[in-house]
Amino acid sequence: MKRRISSLFNPKKEGKKAEKTTREHSIEGMTNLPQSFSIGAGGGFGGFGGVASPSLAGAGASANNDRNMQSAEQLVLDLSNPELRENALLELSKKRELFQDLAPLLWNSCATIAALLQEIISIYPVLSPPTLTPALSNRVCNALALLQCVASHPDTRMLFLNAHIPLYLYPFLNTTSKSRPFEYLRLTSLGVIGALVKVDDTEVISFLLSTEIIPLCLRTMEMGSELSKTVATFIVQKILLDDVGLDYICTTAERFFAVARVLGNMVGTLAEQPSSRLLKHIIRCYLRLSDNPRACDALRGCLPDILGDTSFQSCLRDDPMTRRWLQQLLHSVNGNRVALQAGGFDHML
């Protein structure tokens, strides 16, 4: 599957090859892969115009896969060697999707996950006061990219979760520095969480809620870059779409209004700096909140008026799905003003 993050990050300077690698992450995937080798590429063999027979092409692909796997195994072994680890992190993060079943290899090889966690823990002291350098940020982001690979794989996802590895990333999401090294660190950490919630699984949602992921996402939604805000809002959206997540956020007025306040602030910011991608996730969050009767009643008093006028008409011109969500939201919130028998959040407060 094509990965989109490289089109989102476009770094202005490339004196740091490793730094470029760490930006190639997103809520959907990780990297634009180099073109695979092919026996029929180029000028071909013996004047046959570069056209290989199916049997030759198949043999070539198999041999290439074997070479890739041997290379992956060696690089994974190198992770356990402190002197070779930095290069291994870089090479594996760049080529992780070129290596089949890299996630099980990372998880099941001796001391590999421990080495990745060691990389993460090693920079805790520079988080406060914020003295994280680009080189350190890049190196840890490469380690996080490999953890995202593990979090994405169906054979290792629950093992990853049951080991409570996401908790090691939470200190990065709790930072407030807006410098580039910290922003990349937040974004890559969010990518790992995003990989977990991308597959609908109530057990994943319950774990994240029990470890207080919502306040960390709200922090990023308030002060992160557009891309970090988008990934954090996507995570909140996926949590809300699960019944357990919706019930959790709508159980108390404090939780609901904390989420609604941040969503409202982002809508106000988007009025000046539109982003159709971010707006899409915000509207989906609002629409899901409106499925809860008390939350829907409360939205009548806190849903931004700007969503009901033409301010975002041009922003959503090419997104009929989000326009339909917005229409459903406005109808749910404004189209039915019958008082709730159980009372709304105002009654709870």
mmCIF file with all atom_site columns, C-alpha atoms in Angstrom, residues 46-220:
data_model
loop_
_atom_site.group_PDB
_atom_site.id
_atom_site.type_symbol
_atom_site.label_atom_id
_atom_site.label_alt_id
_atom_site.label_comp_id
_atom_site.label_asym_id
_atom_site.label_entity_id
_atom_site.label_seq_id
_atom_site.pdbx_PDB_ins_code
_atom_site.Cartn_x
_atom_site.Cartn_y
_atom_site.Cartn_z
_atom_site.occupancy
_atom_site.B_iso_or_equiv
_atom_site.pdbx_formal_charge
_atom_site.auth_seq_id
_atom_site.auth_comp_id
_atom_site.auth_asym_id
_atom_site.auth_atom_id
_atom_site.pdbx_PDB_model_num
ATOM 1   C CA . GLY A 1 46  ? 21.807  -11.288 -24.460 1.00 0.00 ? 46  GLY A CA 1
ATOM 2   C CA . GLY A 1 47  ? 19.873  -8.841  -26.622 1.00 0.00 ? 47  GLY A CA 1
ATOM 3   C CA . PHE A 1 48  ? 16.406  -10.052 -25.583 1.00 0.00 ? 48  PHE A CA 1
ATOM 4   C CA . GLY A 1 49  ? 15.264  -6.478  -24.923 1.00 0.00 ? 49  GLY A CA 1
ATOM 5   C CA . GLY A 1 50  ? 15.018  -6.906  -21.161 1.00 0.00 ? 50  GLY A CA 1
ATOM 6   C CA . VAL A 1 51  ? 12.012  -9.236  -21.321 1.00 0.00 ? 51  VAL A CA 1
ATOM 7   C CA . ALA A 1 52  ? 12.428  -12.102 -18.870 1.00 0.00 ? 52  ALA A CA 1
ATOM 8   C CA . SER A 1 53  ? 10.457  -15.323 -19.019 1.00 0.00 ? 53  SER A CA 1
ATOM 9   C CA . PRO A 1 54  ? 8.009   -15.962 -16.158 1.00 0.00 ? 54  PRO A CA 1
ATOM 10  C CA . SER A 1 55  ? 10.224  -18.717 -14.806 1.00 0.00 ? 55  SER A CA 1
ATOM 11  C CA . LEU A 1 56  ? 13.288  -16.467 -14.772 1.00 0.00 ? 56  LEU A CA 1
ATOM 12  C CA . ALA A 1 57  ? 11.347  -13.604 -13.222 1.00 0.00 ? 57  ALA A CA 1
ATOM 13  C CA . GLY A 1 58  ? 9.983   -15.896 -10.528 1.00 0.00 ? 58  GLY A CA 1
ATOM 14  C CA . ALA A 1 59  ? 13.415  -17.283 -9.765  1.00 0.00 ? 59  ALA A CA 1
ATOM 15  C CA . GLY A 1 60  ? 14.827  -13.761 -9.626  1.00 0.00 ? 60  GLY A CA 1
ATOM 16  C CA . ALA A 1 61  ? 12.111  -12.568 -7.237  1.00 0.00 ? 61  ALA A CA 1
ATOM 17  C CA . SER A 1 62  ? 12.665  -15.570 -4.990  1.00 0.00 ? 62  SER A CA 1
ATOM 18  C CA . ALA A 1 63  ? 16.413  -15.025 -4.912  1.00 0.00 ? 63  ALA A CA 1
ATOM 19  C CA . ASN A 1 64  ? 15.887  -11.345 -4.168  1.00 0.00 ? 64  ASN A CA 1
ATOM 20  C CA . ASN A 1 65  ? 13.534  -12.161 -1.296  1.00 0.00 ? 65  ASN A CA 1
ATOM 21  C CA . ASP A 1 66  ? 16.106  -14.552 0.119   1.00 0.00 ? 66  ASP A CA 1
ATOM 22  C CA . ARG A 1 67  ? 18.780  -11.863 -0.050  1.00 0.00 ? 67  ARG A CA 1
ATOM 23  C CA . ASN A 1 68  ? 16.467  -9.342  1.590   1.00 0.00 ? 68  ASN A CA 1
ATOM 24  C CA . MET A 1 69  ? 15.678  -11.740 4.416   1.00 0.00 ? 69  MET A CA 1
ATOM 25  C CA . GLN A 1 70  ? 19.345  -12.511 4.993   1.00 0.00 ? 70  GLN A CA 1
ATOM 26  C CA . SER A 1 71  ? 20.042  -8.790  5.076   1.00 0.00 ? 71  SER A CA 1
ATOM 27  C CA . ALA A 1 72  ? 17.177  -8.207  7.527   1.00 0.00 ? 72  ALA A CA 1
ATOM 28  C CA . GLU A 1 73  ? 18.374  -10.976 9.816   1.00 0.00 ? 73  GLU A CA 1
ATOM 29  C CA . GLN A 1 74  ? 21.883  -9.538  9.910   1.00 0.00 ? 74  GLN A CA 1
ATOM 30  C CA . LEU A 1 75  ? 20.635  -6.032  10.625  1.00 0.00 ? 75  LEU A CA 1
ATOM 31  C CA . VAL A 1 76  ? 18.411  -7.322  13.421  1.00 0.00 ? 76  VAL A CA 1
ATOM 32  C CA . LEU A 1 77  ? 21.433  -9.069  14.922  1.00 0.00 ? 77  LEU A CA 1
ATOM 33  C CA . ASP A 1 78  ? 23.343  -5.788  14.647  1.00 0.00 ? 78  ASP A CA 1
ATOM 34  C CA . LEU A 1 79  ? 20.755  -4.100  16.876  1.00 0.00 ? 79  LEU A CA 1
ATOM 35  C CA . SER A 1 80  ? 22.193  -5.967  19.846  1.00 0.00 ? 80  SER A CA 1
ATOM 36  C CA . ASN A 1 81  ? 25.638  -4.521  19.180  1.00 0.00 ? 81  ASN A CA 1
ATOM 37  C CA . PRO A 1 82  ? 25.867  -0.919  20.490  1.00 0.00 ? 82  PRO A CA 1
ATOM 38  C CA . GLU A 1 83  ? 28.561  -0.113  17.936  1.00 0.00 ? 83  GLU A CA 1
ATOM 39  C CA . LEU A 1 84  ? 26.442  -1.284  14.988  1.00 0.00 ? 84  LEU A CA 1
ATOM 40  C CA . ARG A 1 85  ? 23.013  -0.318  16.279  1.00 0.00 ? 85  ARG A CA 1
ATOM 41  C CA . GLU A 1 86  ? 22.699  3.179   14.835  1.00 0.00 ? 86  GLU A CA 1
ATOM 42  C CA . ASN A 1 87  ? 23.319  2.025   11.270  1.00 0.00 ? 87  ASN A CA 1
ATOM 43  C CA . ALA A 1 88  ? 21.059  -0.998  11.750  1.00 0.00 ? 88  ALA A CA 1
ATOM 44  C CA . LEU A 1 89  ? 18.239  1.242   12.998  1.00 0.00 ? 89  LEU A CA 1
ATOM 45  C CA . LEU A 1 90  ? 18.609  3.486   9.972   1.00 0.00 ? 90  LEU A CA 1
ATOM 46  C CA . GLU A 1 91  ? 18.737  0.688   7.403   1.00 0.00 ? 91  GLU A CA 1
ATOM 47  C CA . LEU A 1 92  ? 15.866  -1.292  8.908   1.00 0.00 ? 92  LEU A CA 1
ATOM 48  C CA . SER A 1 93  ? 13.631  1.762   9.221   1.00 0.00 ? 93  SER A CA 1
ATOM 49  C CA . LYS A 1 94  ? 14.286  2.713   5.584   1.00 0.00 ? 94  LYS A CA 1
ATOM 50  C CA . LYS A 1 95  ? 13.671  -0.768  4.221   1.00 0.00 ? 95  LYS A CA 1
ATOM 51  C CA . ARG A 1 96  ? 11.264  -2.218  6.745   1.00 0.00 ? 96  ARG A CA 1
ATOM 52  C CA . GLU A 1 97  ? 8.525   -2.931  4.227   1.00 0.00 ? 97  GLU A CA 1
ATOM 53  C CA . LEU A 1 98  ? 11.004  -4.459  1.837   1.00 0.00 ? 98  LEU A CA 1
ATOM 54  C CA . PHE A 1 99  ? 11.626  -7.159  4.438   1.00 0.00 ? 99  PHE A CA 1
ATOM 55  C CA . GLN A 1 100 ? 8.788   -9.639  4.703   1.00 0.00 ? 100 GLN A CA 1
ATOM 56  C CA . ASP A 1 101 ? 7.709   -10.548 8.224   1.00 0.00 ? 101 ASP A CA 1
ATOM 57  C CA . LEU A 1 102 ? 10.146  -8.129  9.796   1.00 0.00 ? 102 LEU A CA 1
ATOM 58  C CA . ALA A 1 103 ? 7.809   -7.629  12.774  1.00 0.00 ? 103 ALA A CA 1
ATOM 59  C CA . PRO A 1 104 ? 7.863   -11.283 13.935  1.00 0.00 ? 104 PRO A CA 1
ATOM 60  C CA . LEU A 1 105 ? 11.619  -11.316 13.373  1.00 0.00 ? 105 LEU A CA 1
ATOM 61  C CA . LEU A 1 106 ? 12.046  -8.245  15.574  1.00 0.00 ? 106 LEU A CA 1
ATOM 62  C CA . TRP A 1 107 ? 9.767   -9.612  18.267  1.00 0.00 ? 107 TRP A CA 1
ATOM 63  C CA . ASN A 1 108 ? 11.143  -13.142 18.431  1.00 0.00 ? 108 ASN A CA 1
ATOM 64  C CA . SER A 1 109 ? 14.861  -12.447 18.071  1.00 0.00 ? 109 SER A CA 1
ATOM 65  C CA . CYS A 1 110 ? 16.865  -12.375 21.274  1.00 0.00 ? 110 CYS A CA 1
ATOM 66  C CA . ALA A 1 111 ? 17.138  -8.988  23.048  1.00 0.00 ? 111 ALA A CA 1
ATOM 67  C CA . THR A 1 112 ? 15.972  -6.968  20.023  1.00 0.00 ? 112 THR A CA 1
ATOM 68  C CA . ILE A 1 113 ? 12.919  -5.355  21.658  1.00 0.00 ? 113 ILE A CA 1
ATOM 69  C CA . ALA A 1 114 ? 15.027  -4.672  24.734  1.00 0.00 ? 114 ALA A CA 1
ATOM 70  C CA . ALA A 1 115 ? 17.547  -2.855  22.525  1.00 0.00 ? 115 ALA A CA 1
ATOM 71  C CA . LEU A 1 116 ? 14.777  -0.709  20.999  1.00 0.00 ? 116 LEU A CA 1
ATOM 72  C CA . LEU A 1 117 ? 13.417  0.141   24.445  1.00 0.00 ? 117 LEU A CA 1
ATOM 73  C CA . GLN A 1 118 ? 16.925  1.012   25.581  1.00 0.00 ? 118 GLN A CA 1
ATOM 74  C CA . GLU A 1 119 ? 17.109  3.555   22.753  1.00 0.00 ? 119 GLU A CA 1
ATOM 75  C CA . ILE A 1 120 ? 13.811  5.081   23.887  1.00 0.00 ? 120 ILE A CA 1
ATOM 76  C CA . ILE A 1 121 ? 14.657  5.239   27.585  1.00 0.00 ? 121 ILE A CA 1
ATOM 77  C CA . SER A 1 122 ? 18.088  6.709   26.906  1.00 0.00 ? 122 SER A CA 1
ATOM 78  C CA . ILE A 1 123 ? 16.651  10.101  25.894  1.00 0.00 ? 123 ILE A CA 1
ATOM 79  C CA . TYR A 1 124 ? 14.265  10.551  28.828  1.00 0.00 ? 124 TYR A CA 1
ATOM 80  C CA . PRO A 1 125 ? 16.812  12.779  30.636  1.00 0.00 ? 125 PRO A CA 1
ATOM 81  C CA . VAL A 1 126 ? 16.866  15.306  27.755  1.00 0.00 ? 126 VAL A CA 1
ATOM 82  C CA . LEU A 1 127 ? 13.085  15.725  27.649  1.00 0.00 ? 127 LEU A CA 1
ATOM 83  C CA . SER A 1 128 ? 13.023  18.112  30.613  1.00 0.00 ? 128 SER A CA 1
ATOM 84  C CA . PRO A 1 129 ? 14.597  20.544  30.379  1.00 0.00 ? 129 PRO A CA 1
ATOM 85  C CA . PRO A 1 130 ? 14.204  20.168  26.601  1.00 0.00 ? 130 PRO A CA 1
ATOM 86  C CA . THR A 1 131 ? 17.699  19.600  25.239  1.00 0.00 ? 131 THR A CA 1
ATOM 87  C CA . LEU A 1 132 ? 16.927  16.956  22.617  1.00 0.00 ? 132 LEU A CA 1
ATOM 88  C CA . THR A 1 133 ? 19.187  17.264  19.572  1.00 0.00 ? 133 THR A CA 1
ATOM 89  C CA . PRO A 1 134 ? 18.167  16.444  15.981  1.00 0.00 ? 134 PRO A CA 1
ATOM 90  C CA . ALA A 1 135 ? 20.589  13.516  15.877  1.00 0.00 ? 135 ALA A CA 1
ATOM 91  C CA . LEU A 1 136 ? 19.180  11.956  19.039  1.00 0.00 ? 136 LEU A CA 1
ATOM 92  C CA . SER A 1 137 ? 15.609  12.568  17.889  1.00 0.00 ? 137 SER A CA 1
ATOM 93  C CA . ASN A 1 138 ? 16.316  10.932  14.556  1.00 0.00 ? 138 ASN A CA 1
ATOM 94  C CA . ARG A 1 139 ? 17.893  7.867   16.116  1.00 0.00 ? 139 ARG A CA 1
ATOM 95  C CA . VAL A 1 140 ? 14.964  7.308   18.481  1.00 0.00 ? 140 VAL A CA 1
ATOM 96  C CA . CYS A 1 141 ? 12.473  7.909   15.677  1.00 0.00 ? 141 CYS A CA 1
ATOM 97  C CA . ASN A 1 142 ? 14.131  5.097   13.734  1.00 0.00 ? 142 ASN A CA 1
ATOM 98  C CA . ALA A 1 143 ? 13.616  2.824   16.741  1.00 0.00 ? 143 ALA A CA 1
ATOM 99  C CA . LEU A 1 144 ? 9.984   3.973   16.986  1.00 0.00 ? 144 LEU A CA 1
ATOM 100 C CA . ALA A 1 145 ? 9.489   3.202   13.301  1.00 0.00 ? 145 ALA A CA 1
ATOM 101 C CA . LEU A 1 146 ? 10.442  -0.405  13.991  1.00 0.00 ? 146 LEU A CA 1
ATOM 102 C CA . LEU A 1 147 ? 8.043   -0.526  16.937  1.00 0.00 ? 147 LEU A CA 1
ATOM 103 C CA . GLN A 1 148 ? 5.304   0.760   14.627  1.00 0.00 ? 148 GLN A CA 1
ATOM 104 C CA . CYS A 1 149 ? 6.110   -2.155  12.345  1.00 0.00 ? 149 CYS A CA 1
ATOM 105 C CA . VAL A 1 150 ? 5.560   -4.523  15.287  1.00 0.00 ? 150 VAL A CA 1
ATOM 106 C CA . ALA A 1 151 ? 2.348   -2.721  16.313  1.00 0.00 ? 151 ALA A CA 1
ATOM 107 C CA . SER A 1 152 ? 0.971   -3.019  12.776  1.00 0.00 ? 152 SER A CA 1
ATOM 108 C CA . HIS A 1 153 ? 1.553   -6.740  12.259  1.00 0.00 ? 153 HIS A CA 1
ATOM 109 C CA . PRO A 1 154 ? -1.351  -9.066  13.110  1.00 0.00 ? 154 PRO A CA 1
ATOM 110 C CA . ASP A 1 155 ? 0.980   -11.671 14.629  1.00 0.00 ? 155 ASP A CA 1
ATOM 111 C CA . THR A 1 156 ? 2.686   -9.241  17.002  1.00 0.00 ? 156 THR A CA 1
ATOM 112 C CA . ARG A 1 157 ? 0.106   -6.508  17.703  1.00 0.00 ? 157 ARG A CA 1
ATOM 113 C CA . MET A 1 158 ? -1.431  -8.048  20.815  1.00 0.00 ? 158 MET A CA 1
ATOM 114 C CA . LEU A 1 159 ? 1.934   -9.268  22.091  1.00 0.00 ? 159 LEU A CA 1
ATOM 115 C CA . PHE A 1 160 ? 3.136   -5.682  21.755  1.00 0.00 ? 160 PHE A CA 1
ATOM 116 C CA . LEU A 1 161 ? 0.089   -4.400  23.624  1.00 0.00 ? 161 LEU A CA 1
ATOM 117 C CA . ASN A 1 162 ? 0.179   -7.030  26.376  1.00 0.00 ? 162 ASN A CA 1
ATOM 118 C CA . ALA A 1 163 ? 3.787   -6.097  27.078  1.00 0.00 ? 163 ALA A CA 1
ATOM 119 C CA . HIS A 1 164 ? 2.565   -2.509  27.726  1.00 0.00 ? 164 HIS A CA 1
ATOM 120 C CA . ILE A 1 165 ? 5.175   -1.138  25.337  1.00 0.00 ? 165 ILE A CA 1
ATOM 121 C CA . PRO A 1 166 ? 3.034   1.905   24.368  1.00 0.00 ? 166 PRO A CA 1
ATOM 122 C CA . LEU A 1 167 ? 3.622   3.256   27.886  1.00 0.00 ? 167 LEU A CA 1
ATOM 123 C CA . TYR A 1 168 ? 7.281   3.852   27.006  1.00 0.00 ? 168 TYR A CA 1
ATOM 124 C CA . LEU A 1 169 ? 6.108   6.363   24.371  1.00 0.00 ? 169 LEU A CA 1
ATOM 125 C CA . TYR A 1 170 ? 3.861   8.425   26.626  1.00 0.00 ? 170 TYR A CA 1
ATOM 126 C CA . PRO A 1 171 ? 6.664   10.683  27.957  1.00 0.00 ? 171 PRO A CA 1
ATOM 127 C CA . PHE A 1 172 ? 7.238   11.844  24.366  1.00 0.00 ? 172 PHE A CA 1
ATOM 128 C CA . LEU A 1 173 ? 3.554   12.746  23.983  1.00 0.00 ? 173 LEU A CA 1
ATOM 129 C CA . ASN A 1 174 ? 3.681   14.684  27.237  1.00 0.00 ? 174 ASN A CA 1
ATOM 130 C CA . THR A 1 175 ? 6.317   17.142  25.981  1.00 0.00 ? 175 THR A CA 1
ATOM 131 C CA . THR A 1 176 ? 5.444   20.745  25.131  1.00 0.00 ? 176 THR A CA 1
ATOM 132 C CA . SER A 1 177 ? 8.449   21.937  23.137  1.00 0.00 ? 177 SER A CA 1
ATOM 133 C CA . LYS A 1 178 ? 7.545   22.896  19.580  1.00 0.00 ? 178 LYS A CA 1
ATOM 134 C CA . SER A 1 179 ? 11.065  22.495  18.228  1.00 0.00 ? 179 SER A CA 1
ATOM 135 C CA . ARG A 1 180 ? 11.525  20.209  15.254  1.00 0.00 ? 180 ARG A CA 1
ATOM 136 C CA . PRO A 1 181 ? 13.272  17.339  17.119  1.00 0.00 ? 181 PRO A CA 1
ATOM 137 C CA . PHE A 1 182 ? 10.425  17.164  19.637  1.00 0.00 ? 182 PHE A CA 1
ATOM 138 C CA . GLU A 1 183 ? 7.771   17.467  16.945  1.00 0.00 ? 183 GLU A CA 1
ATOM 139 C CA . TYR A 1 184 ? 9.216   14.524  14.991  1.00 0.00 ? 184 TYR A CA 1
ATOM 140 C CA . LEU A 1 185 ? 9.379   12.522  18.194  1.00 0.00 ? 185 LEU A CA 1
ATOM 141 C CA . ARG A 1 186 ? 5.715   13.225  18.967  1.00 0.00 ? 186 ARG A CA 1
ATOM 142 C CA . LEU A 1 187 ? 4.618   12.475  15.426  1.00 0.00 ? 187 LEU A CA 1
ATOM 143 C CA . THR A 1 188 ? 6.447   9.159   15.235  1.00 0.00 ? 188 THR A CA 1
ATOM 144 C CA . SER A 1 189 ? 5.139   8.124   18.670  1.00 0.00 ? 189 SER A CA 1
ATOM 145 C CA . LEU A 1 190 ? 1.605   8.958   17.553  1.00 0.00 ? 190 LEU A CA 1
ATOM 146 C CA . GLY A 1 191 ? 2.231   6.808   14.497  1.00 0.00 ? 191 GLY A CA 1
ATOM 147 C CA . VAL A 1 192 ? 2.783   3.803   16.748  1.00 0.00 ? 192 VAL A CA 1
ATOM 148 C CA . ILE A 1 193 ? -0.487  4.447   18.622  1.00 0.00 ? 193 ILE A CA 1
ATOM 149 C CA . GLY A 1 194 ? -2.238  5.091   15.321  1.00 0.00 ? 194 GLY A CA 1
ATOM 150 C CA . ALA A 1 195 ? -1.093  1.708   14.036  1.00 0.00 ? 195 ALA A CA 1
ATOM 151 C CA . LEU A 1 196 ? -2.721  0.065   17.059  1.00 0.00 ? 196 LEU A CA 1
ATOM 152 C CA . VAL A 1 197 ? -6.106  1.781   16.689  1.00 0.00 ? 197 VAL A CA 1
ATOM 153 C CA . LYS A 1 198 ? -6.235  1.457   12.921  1.00 0.00 ? 198 LYS A CA 1
ATOM 154 C CA . VAL A 1 199 ? -7.543  -2.078  13.313  1.00 0.00 ? 199 VAL A CA 1
ATOM 155 C CA . ASP A 1 200 ? -10.855 -1.951  15.173  1.00 0.00 ? 200 ASP A CA 1
ATOM 156 C CA . ASP A 1 201 ? -10.312 -3.848  18.410  1.00 0.00 ? 201 ASP A CA 1
ATOM 157 C CA . THR A 1 202 ? -12.089 -3.101  21.679  1.00 0.00 ? 202 THR A CA 1
ATOM 158 C CA . GLU A 1 203 ? -9.238  -4.627  23.677  1.00 0.00 ? 203 GLU A CA 1
ATOM 159 C CA . VAL A 1 204 ? -6.829  -2.091  22.177  1.00 0.00 ? 204 VAL A CA 1
ATOM 160 C CA . ILE A 1 205 ? -9.220  0.776   22.926  1.00 0.00 ? 205 ILE A CA 1
ATOM 161 C CA . SER A 1 206 ? -9.743  -0.392  26.512  1.00 0.00 ? 206 SER A CA 1
ATOM 162 C CA . PHE A 1 207 ? -5.999  -0.564  27.098  1.00 0.00 ? 207 PHE A CA 1
ATOM 163 C CA . LEU A 1 208 ? -5.405  2.930   25.740  1.00 0.00 ? 208 LEU A CA 1
ATOM 164 C CA . LEU A 1 209 ? -8.248  4.389   27.787  1.00 0.00 ? 209 LEU A CA 1
ATOM 165 C CA . SER A 1 210 ? -6.985  2.719   30.954  1.00 0.00 ? 210 SER A CA 1
ATOM 166 C CA . THR A 1 211 ? -3.573  4.310   30.399  1.00 0.00 ? 211 THR A CA 1
ATOM 167 C CA . GLU A 1 212 ? -4.989  7.837   29.900  1.00 0.00 ? 212 GLU A CA 1
ATOM 168 C CA . ILE A 1 213 ? -4.173  8.290   26.217  1.00 0.00 ? 213 ILE A CA 1
ATOM 169 C CA . ILE A 1 214 ? -6.976  10.860  25.720  1.00 0.00 ? 214 ILE A CA 1
ATOM 170 C CA . PRO A 1 215 ? -5.301  13.720  27.696  1.00 0.00 ? 215 PRO A CA 1
ATOM 171 C CA . LEU A 1 216 ? -2.038  13.093  25.810  1.00 0.00 ? 216 LEU A CA 1
ATOM 172 C CA . CYS A 1 217 ? -3.817  13.274  22.457  1.00 0.00 ? 217 CYS A CA 1
ATOM 173 C CA . LEU A 1 218 ? -5.658  16.432  23.514  1.00 0.00 ? 218 LEU A CA 1
ATOM 174 C CA . ARG A 1 219 ? -2.328  18.038  24.425  1.00 0.00 ? 219 ARG A CA 1
ATOM 175 C CA . THR A 1 220 ? -0.989  17.379  20.920  1.00 0.00 ? 220 THR A CA 1
#
